[in-house]
Tab-separated table of N, CA and C in Angstrom:
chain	number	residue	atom	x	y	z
M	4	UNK	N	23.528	115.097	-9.726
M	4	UNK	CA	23.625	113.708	-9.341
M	4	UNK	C	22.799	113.512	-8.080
M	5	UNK	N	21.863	112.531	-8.174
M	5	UNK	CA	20.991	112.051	-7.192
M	5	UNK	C	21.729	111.204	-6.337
M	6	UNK	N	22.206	111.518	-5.301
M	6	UNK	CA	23.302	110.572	-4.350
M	6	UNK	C	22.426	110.164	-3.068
M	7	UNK	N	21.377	111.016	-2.899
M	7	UNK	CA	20.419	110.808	-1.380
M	7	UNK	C	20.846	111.749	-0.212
M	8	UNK	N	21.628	112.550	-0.597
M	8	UNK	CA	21.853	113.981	-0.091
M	8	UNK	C	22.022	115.120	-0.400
M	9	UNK	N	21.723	115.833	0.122
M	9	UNK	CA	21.570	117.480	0.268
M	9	UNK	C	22.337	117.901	0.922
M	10	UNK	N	23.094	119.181	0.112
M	10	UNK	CA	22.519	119.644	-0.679
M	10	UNK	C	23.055	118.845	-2.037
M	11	UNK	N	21.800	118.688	-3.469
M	11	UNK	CA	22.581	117.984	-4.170
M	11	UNK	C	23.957	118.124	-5.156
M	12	UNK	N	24.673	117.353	-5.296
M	12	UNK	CA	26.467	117.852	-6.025
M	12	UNK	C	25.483	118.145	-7.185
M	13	UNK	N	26.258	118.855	-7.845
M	13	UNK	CA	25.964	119.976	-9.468
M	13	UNK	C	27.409	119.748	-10.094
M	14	UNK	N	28.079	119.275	-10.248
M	14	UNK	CA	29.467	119.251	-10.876
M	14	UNK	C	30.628	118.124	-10.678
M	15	UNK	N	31.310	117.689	-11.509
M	15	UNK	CA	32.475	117.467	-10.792
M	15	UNK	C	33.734	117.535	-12.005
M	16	UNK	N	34.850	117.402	-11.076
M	16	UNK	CA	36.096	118.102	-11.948
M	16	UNK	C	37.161	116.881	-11.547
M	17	UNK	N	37.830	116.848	-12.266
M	17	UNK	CA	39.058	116.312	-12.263
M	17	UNK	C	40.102	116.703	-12.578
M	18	UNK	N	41.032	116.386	-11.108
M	18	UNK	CA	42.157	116.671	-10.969
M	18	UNK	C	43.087	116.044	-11.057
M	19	UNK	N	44.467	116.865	-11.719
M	19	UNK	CA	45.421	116.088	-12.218
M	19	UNK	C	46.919	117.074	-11.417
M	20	UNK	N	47.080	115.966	-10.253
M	20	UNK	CA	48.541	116.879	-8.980
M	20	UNK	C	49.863	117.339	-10.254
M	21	UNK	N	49.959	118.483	-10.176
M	21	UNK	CA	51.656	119.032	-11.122
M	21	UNK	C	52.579	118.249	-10.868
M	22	UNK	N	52.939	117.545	-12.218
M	22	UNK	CA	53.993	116.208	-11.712
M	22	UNK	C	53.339	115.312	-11.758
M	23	UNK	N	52.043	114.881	-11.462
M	23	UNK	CA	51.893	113.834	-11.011
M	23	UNK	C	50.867	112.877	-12.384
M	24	UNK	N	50.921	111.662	-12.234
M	24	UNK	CA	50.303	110.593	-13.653
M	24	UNK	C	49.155	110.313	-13.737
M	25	UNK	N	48.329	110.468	-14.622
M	25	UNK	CA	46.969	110.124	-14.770
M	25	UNK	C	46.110	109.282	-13.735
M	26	UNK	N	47.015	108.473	-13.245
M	26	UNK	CA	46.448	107.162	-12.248
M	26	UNK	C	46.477	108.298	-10.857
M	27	UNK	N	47.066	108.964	-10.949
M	27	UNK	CA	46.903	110.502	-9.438
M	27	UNK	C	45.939	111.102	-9.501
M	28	UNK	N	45.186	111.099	-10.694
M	28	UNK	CA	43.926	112.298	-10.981
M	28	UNK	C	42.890	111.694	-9.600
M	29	UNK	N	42.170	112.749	-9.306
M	29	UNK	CA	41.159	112.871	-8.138
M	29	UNK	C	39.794	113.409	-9.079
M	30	UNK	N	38.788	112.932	-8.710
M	30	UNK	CA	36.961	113.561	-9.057
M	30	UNK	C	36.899	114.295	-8.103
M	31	UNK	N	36.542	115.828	-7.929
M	31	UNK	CA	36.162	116.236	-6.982
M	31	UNK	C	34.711	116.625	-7.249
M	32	UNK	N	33.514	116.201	-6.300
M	32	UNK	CA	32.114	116.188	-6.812
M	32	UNK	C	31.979	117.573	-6.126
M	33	UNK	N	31.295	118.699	-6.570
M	33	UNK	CA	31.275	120.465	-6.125
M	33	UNK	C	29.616	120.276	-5.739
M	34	UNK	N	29.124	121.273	-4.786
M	34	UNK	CA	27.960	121.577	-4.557
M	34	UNK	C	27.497	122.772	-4.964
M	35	UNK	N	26.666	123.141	-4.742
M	35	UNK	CA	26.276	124.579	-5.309
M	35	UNK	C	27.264	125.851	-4.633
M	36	UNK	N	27.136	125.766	-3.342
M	36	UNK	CA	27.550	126.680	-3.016
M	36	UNK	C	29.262	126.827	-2.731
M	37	UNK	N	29.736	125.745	-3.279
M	37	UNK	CA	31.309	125.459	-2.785
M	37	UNK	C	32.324	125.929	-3.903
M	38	UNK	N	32.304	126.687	-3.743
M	38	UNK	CA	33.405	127.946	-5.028
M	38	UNK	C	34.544	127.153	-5.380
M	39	UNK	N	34.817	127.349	-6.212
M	39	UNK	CA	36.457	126.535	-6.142
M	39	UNK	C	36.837	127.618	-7.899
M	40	UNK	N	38.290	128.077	-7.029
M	40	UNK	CA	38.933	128.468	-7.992
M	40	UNK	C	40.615	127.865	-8.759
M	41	UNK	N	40.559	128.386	-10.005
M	41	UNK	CA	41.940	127.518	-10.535
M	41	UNK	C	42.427	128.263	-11.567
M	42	UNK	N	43.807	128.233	-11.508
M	42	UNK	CA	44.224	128.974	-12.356
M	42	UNK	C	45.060	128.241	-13.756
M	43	UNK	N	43.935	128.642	-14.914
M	43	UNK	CA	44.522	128.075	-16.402
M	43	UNK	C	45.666	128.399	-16.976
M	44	UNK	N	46.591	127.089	-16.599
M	44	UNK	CA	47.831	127.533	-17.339
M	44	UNK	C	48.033	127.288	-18.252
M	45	UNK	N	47.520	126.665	-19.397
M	45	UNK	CA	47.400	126.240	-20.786
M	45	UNK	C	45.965	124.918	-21.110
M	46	UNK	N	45.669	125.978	-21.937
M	46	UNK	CA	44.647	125.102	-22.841
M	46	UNK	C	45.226	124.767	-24.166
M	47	UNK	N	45.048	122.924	-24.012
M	47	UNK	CA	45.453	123.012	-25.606
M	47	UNK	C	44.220	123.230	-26.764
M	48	UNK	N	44.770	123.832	-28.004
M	48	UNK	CA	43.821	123.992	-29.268
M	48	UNK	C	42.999	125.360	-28.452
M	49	UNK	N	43.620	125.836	-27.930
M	49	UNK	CA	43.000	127.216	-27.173
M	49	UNK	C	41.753	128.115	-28.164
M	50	UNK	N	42.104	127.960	-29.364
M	50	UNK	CA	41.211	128.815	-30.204
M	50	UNK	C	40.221	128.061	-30.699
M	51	UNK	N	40.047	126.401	-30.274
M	51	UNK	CA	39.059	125.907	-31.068
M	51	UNK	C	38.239	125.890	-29.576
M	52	UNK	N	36.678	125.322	-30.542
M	52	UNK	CA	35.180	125.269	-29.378
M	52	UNK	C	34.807	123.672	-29.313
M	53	UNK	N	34.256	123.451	-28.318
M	53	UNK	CA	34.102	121.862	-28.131
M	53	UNK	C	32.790	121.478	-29.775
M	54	UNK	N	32.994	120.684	-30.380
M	54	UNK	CA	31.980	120.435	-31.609
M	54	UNK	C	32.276	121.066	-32.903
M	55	UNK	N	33.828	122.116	-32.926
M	55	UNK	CA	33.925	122.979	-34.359
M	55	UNK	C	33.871	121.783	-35.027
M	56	UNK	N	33.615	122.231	-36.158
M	56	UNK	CA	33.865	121.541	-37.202
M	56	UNK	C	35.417	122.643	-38.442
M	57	UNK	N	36.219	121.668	-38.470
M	57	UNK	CA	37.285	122.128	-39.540
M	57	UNK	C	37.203	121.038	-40.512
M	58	UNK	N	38.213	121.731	-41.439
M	58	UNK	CA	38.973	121.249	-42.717
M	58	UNK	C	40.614	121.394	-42.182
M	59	UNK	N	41.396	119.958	-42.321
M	59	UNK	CA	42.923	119.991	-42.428
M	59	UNK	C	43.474	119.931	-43.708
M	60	UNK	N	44.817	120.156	-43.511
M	60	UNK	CA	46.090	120.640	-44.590
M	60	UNK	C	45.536	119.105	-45.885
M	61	UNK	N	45.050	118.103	-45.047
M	61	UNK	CA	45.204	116.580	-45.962
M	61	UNK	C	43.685	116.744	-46.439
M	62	UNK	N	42.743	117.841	-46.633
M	62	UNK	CA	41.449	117.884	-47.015
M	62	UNK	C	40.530	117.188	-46.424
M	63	UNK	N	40.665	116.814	-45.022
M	63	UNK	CA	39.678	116.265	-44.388
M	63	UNK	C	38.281	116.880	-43.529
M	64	UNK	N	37.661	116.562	-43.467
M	64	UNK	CA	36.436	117.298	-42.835
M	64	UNK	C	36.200	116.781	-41.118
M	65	UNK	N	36.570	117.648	-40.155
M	65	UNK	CA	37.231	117.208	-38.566
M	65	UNK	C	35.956	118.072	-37.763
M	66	UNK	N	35.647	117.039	-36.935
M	66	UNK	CA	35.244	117.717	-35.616
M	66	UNK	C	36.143	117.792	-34.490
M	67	UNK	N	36.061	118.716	-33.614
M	67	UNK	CA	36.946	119.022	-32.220
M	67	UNK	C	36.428	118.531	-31.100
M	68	UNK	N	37.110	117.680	-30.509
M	68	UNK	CA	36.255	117.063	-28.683
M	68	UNK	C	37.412	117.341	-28.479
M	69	UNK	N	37.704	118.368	-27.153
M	69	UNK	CA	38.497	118.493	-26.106
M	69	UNK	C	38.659	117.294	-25.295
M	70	UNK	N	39.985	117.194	-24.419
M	70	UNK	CA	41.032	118.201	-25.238
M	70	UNK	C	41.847	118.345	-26.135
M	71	UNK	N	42.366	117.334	-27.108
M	71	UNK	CA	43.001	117.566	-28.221
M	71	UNK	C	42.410	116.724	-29.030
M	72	UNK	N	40.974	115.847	-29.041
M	72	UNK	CA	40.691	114.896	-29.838
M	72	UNK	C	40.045	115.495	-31.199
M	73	UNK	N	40.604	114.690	-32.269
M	73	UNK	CA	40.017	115.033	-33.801
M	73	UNK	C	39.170	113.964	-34.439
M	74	UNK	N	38.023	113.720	-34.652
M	74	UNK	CA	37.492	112.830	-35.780
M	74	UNK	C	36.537	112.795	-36.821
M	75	UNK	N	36.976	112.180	-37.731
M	75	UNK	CA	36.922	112.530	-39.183
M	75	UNK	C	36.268	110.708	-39.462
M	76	UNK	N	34.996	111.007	-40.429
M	76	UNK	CA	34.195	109.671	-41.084
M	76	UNK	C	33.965	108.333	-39.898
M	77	UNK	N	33.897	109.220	-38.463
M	77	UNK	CA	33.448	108.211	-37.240
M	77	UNK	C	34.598	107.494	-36.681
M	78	UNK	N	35.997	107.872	-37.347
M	78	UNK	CA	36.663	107.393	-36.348
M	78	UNK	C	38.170	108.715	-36.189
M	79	UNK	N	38.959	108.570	-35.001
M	79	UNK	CA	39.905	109.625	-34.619
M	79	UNK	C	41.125	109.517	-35.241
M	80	UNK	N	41.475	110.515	-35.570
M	80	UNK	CA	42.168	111.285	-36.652
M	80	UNK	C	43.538	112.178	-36.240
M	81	UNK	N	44.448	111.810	-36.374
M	81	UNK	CA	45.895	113.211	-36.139
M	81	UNK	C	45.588	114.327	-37.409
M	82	UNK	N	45.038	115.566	-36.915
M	82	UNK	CA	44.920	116.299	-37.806
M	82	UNK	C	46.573	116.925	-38.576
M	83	UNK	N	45.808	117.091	-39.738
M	83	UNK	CA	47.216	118.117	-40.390
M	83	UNK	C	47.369	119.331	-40.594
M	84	UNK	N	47.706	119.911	-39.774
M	84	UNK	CA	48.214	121.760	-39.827
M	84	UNK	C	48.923	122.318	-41.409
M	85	UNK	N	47.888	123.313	-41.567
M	85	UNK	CA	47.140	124.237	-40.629
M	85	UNK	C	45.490	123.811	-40.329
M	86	UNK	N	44.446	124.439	-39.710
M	86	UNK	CA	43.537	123.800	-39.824
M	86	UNK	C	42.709	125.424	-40.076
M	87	UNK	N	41.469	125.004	-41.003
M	87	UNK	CA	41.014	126.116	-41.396
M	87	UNK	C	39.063	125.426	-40.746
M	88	UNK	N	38.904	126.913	-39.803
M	88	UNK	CA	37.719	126.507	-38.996
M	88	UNK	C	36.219	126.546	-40.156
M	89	UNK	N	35.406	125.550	-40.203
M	89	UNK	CA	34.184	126.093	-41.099
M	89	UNK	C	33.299	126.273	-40.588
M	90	UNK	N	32.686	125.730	-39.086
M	90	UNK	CA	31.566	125.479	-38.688
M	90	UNK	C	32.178	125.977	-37.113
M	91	UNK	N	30.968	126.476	-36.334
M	91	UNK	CA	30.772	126.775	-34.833
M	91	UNK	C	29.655	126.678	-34.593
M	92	UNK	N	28.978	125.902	-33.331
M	92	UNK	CA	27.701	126.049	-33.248
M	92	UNK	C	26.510	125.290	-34.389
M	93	UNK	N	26.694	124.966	-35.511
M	93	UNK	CA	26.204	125.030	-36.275
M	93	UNK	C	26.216	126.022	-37.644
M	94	UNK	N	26.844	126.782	-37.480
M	94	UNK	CA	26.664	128.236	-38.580
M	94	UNK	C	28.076	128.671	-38.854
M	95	UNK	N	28.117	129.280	-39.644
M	95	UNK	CA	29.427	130.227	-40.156
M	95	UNK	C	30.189	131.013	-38.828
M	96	UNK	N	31.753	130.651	-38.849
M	96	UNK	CA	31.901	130.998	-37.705
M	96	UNK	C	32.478	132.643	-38.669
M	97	UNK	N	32.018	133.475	-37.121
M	97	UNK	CA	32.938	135.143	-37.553
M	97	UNK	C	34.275	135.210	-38.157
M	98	UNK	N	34.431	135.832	-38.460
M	98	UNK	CA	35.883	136.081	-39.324
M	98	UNK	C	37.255	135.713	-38.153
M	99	UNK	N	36.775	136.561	-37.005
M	99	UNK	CA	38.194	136.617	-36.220
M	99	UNK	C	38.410	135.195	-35.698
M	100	UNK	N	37.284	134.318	-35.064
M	100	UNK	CA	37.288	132.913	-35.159
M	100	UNK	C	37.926	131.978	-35.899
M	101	UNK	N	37.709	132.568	-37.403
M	101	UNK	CA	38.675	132.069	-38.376
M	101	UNK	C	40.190	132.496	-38.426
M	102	UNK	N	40.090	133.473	-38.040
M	102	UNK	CA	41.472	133.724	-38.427
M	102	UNK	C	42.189	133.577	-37.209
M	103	UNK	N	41.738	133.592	-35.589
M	103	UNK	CA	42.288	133.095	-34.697
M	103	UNK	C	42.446	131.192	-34.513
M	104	UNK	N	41.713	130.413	-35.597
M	104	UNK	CA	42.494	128.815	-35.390
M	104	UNK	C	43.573	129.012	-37.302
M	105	UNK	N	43.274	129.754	-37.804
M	105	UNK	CA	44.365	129.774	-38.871
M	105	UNK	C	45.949	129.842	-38.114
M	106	UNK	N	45.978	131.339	-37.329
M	106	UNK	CA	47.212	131.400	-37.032
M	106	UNK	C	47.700	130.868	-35.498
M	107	UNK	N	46.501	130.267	-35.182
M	107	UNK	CA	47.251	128.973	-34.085
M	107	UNK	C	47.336	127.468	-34.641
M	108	UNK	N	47.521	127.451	-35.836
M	108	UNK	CA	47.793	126.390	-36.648
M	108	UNK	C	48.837	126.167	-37.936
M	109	UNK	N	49.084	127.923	-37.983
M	109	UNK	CA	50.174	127.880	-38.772
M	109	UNK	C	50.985	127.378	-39.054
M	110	UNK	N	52.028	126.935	-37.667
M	110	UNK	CA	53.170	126.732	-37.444
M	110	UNK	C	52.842	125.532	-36.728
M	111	UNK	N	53.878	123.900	-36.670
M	111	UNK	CA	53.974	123.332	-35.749
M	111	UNK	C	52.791	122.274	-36.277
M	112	UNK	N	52.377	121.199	-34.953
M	112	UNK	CA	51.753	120.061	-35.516
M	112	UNK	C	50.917	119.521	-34.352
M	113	UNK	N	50.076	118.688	-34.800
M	113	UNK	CA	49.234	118.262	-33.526
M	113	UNK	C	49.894	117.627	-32.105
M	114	UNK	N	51.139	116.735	-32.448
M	114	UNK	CA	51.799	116.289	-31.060
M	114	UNK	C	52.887	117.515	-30.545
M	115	UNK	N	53.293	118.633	-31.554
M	115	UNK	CA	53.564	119.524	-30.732
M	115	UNK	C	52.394	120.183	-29.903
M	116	UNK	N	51.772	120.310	-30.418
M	116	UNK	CA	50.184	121.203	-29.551
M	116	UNK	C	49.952	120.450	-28.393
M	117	UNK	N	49.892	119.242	-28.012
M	117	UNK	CA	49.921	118.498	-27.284
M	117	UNK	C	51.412	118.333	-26.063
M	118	UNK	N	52.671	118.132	-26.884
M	118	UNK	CA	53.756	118.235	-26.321
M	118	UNK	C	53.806	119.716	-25.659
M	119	UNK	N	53.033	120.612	-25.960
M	119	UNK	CA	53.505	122.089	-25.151
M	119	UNK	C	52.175	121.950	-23.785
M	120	UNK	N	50.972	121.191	-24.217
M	120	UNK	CA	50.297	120.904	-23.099
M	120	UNK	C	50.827	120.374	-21.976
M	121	UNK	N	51.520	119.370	-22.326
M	121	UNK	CA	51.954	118.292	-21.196
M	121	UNK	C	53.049	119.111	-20.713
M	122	UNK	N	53.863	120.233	-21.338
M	122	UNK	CA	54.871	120.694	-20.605
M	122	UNK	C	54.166	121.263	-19.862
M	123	UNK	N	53.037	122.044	-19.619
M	123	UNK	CA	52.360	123.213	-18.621
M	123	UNK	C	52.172	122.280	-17.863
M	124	UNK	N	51.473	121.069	-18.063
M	124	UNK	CA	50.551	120.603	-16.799
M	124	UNK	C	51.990	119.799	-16.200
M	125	UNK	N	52.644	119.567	-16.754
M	125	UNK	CA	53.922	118.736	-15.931
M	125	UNK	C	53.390	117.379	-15.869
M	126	UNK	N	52.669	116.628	-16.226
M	126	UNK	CA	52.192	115.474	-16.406
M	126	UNK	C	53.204	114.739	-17.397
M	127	UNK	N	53.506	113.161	-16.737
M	127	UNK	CA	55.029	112.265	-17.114
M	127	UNK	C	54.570	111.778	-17.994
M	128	UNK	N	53.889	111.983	-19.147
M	128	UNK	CA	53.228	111.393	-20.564
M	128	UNK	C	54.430	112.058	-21.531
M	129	UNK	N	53.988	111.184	-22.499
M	129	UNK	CA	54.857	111.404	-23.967
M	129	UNK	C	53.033	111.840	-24.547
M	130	UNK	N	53.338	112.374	-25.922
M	130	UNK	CA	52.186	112.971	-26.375
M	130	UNK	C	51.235	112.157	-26.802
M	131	UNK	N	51.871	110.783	-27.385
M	131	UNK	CA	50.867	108.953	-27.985
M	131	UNK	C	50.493	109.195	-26.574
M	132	UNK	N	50.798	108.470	-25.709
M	132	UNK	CA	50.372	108.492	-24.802
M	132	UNK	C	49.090	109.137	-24.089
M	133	UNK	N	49.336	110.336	-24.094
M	133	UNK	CA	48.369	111.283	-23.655
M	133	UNK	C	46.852	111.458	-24.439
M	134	UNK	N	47.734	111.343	-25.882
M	134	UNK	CA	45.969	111.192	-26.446
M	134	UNK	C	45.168	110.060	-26.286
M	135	UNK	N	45.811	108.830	-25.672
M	135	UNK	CA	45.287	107.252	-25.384
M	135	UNK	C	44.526	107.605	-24.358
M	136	UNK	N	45.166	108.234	-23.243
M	136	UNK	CA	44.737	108.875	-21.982
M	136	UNK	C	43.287	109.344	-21.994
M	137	UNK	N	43.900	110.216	-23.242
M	137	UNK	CA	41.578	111.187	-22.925
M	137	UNK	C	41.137	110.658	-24.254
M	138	UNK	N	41.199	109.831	-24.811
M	138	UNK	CA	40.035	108.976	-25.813
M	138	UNK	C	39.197	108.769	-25.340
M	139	UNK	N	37.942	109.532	-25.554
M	139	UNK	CA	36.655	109.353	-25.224
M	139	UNK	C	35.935	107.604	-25.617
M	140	UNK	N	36.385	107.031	-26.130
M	140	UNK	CA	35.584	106.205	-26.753
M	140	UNK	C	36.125	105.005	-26.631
């Protein structure tokens, strides 16, 4: 980001205080040399990659945008578990790829996947909610 100083920011992150509501989140803009560490206490859809492409339980054909967003024929989608991965990158994903979003999809459903997010981050959302929250669009 071209701001008219140096050195120029390269990043920024957003923060969300434990406990605290979306309207609390902070941008923090990082410089090159300004380290910042954090410790991941849950990712949701942990086994999927930003752009997979899957197939759900209802035969649909899904892309993945973090962090829990699904959409299917241009518009967003509650996927149906289990979800079976076809695409990474562009190409055939490896076997263990596959078989690591099979059996994190086994069991359970997209607003649970979500409902176990919001328990880590401690954020006062219900799970509708939360996906309204990070809708990209």
């Amino acid at each position: 980001m071209d701001d008219g100083f140096l050195p120029r920011l390269t990043a920024s992150i957003a923060l969300l205080p434990a406990g605290g509501g979306y309207a609390e989140a902070a941008d923090v803009w990082l410089e090159r040399a300004e380290p910042i560490e954090m410790k991941l206490l849950r990712r949701a859809y942990g086994a999927l990659h930003s752009g997979d492409i899957l197939d759900d339980a209802d035969g649909r054909r899904l892309q993945f945008v973090p962090p829990f967003l699904f959409y299917a024929d241009g518009g967003r989608v509650r996927p149906a578990w289990p979800l079976a991965l076809v695409t990474r990158d562009g190409v055939t994903p490896p076997p263990d790829a596959v078989d690591a979003v099979a059996a994190a999809t086994a069991l359970g459903s997209h607003p649970d996947e979500i409902e176990r997010w919001l328990t880590c981050s401690e954020a006062p959302y219900a799970a509708a909610v939360a996906e309204e929250l990070f809708d990209e669009t």
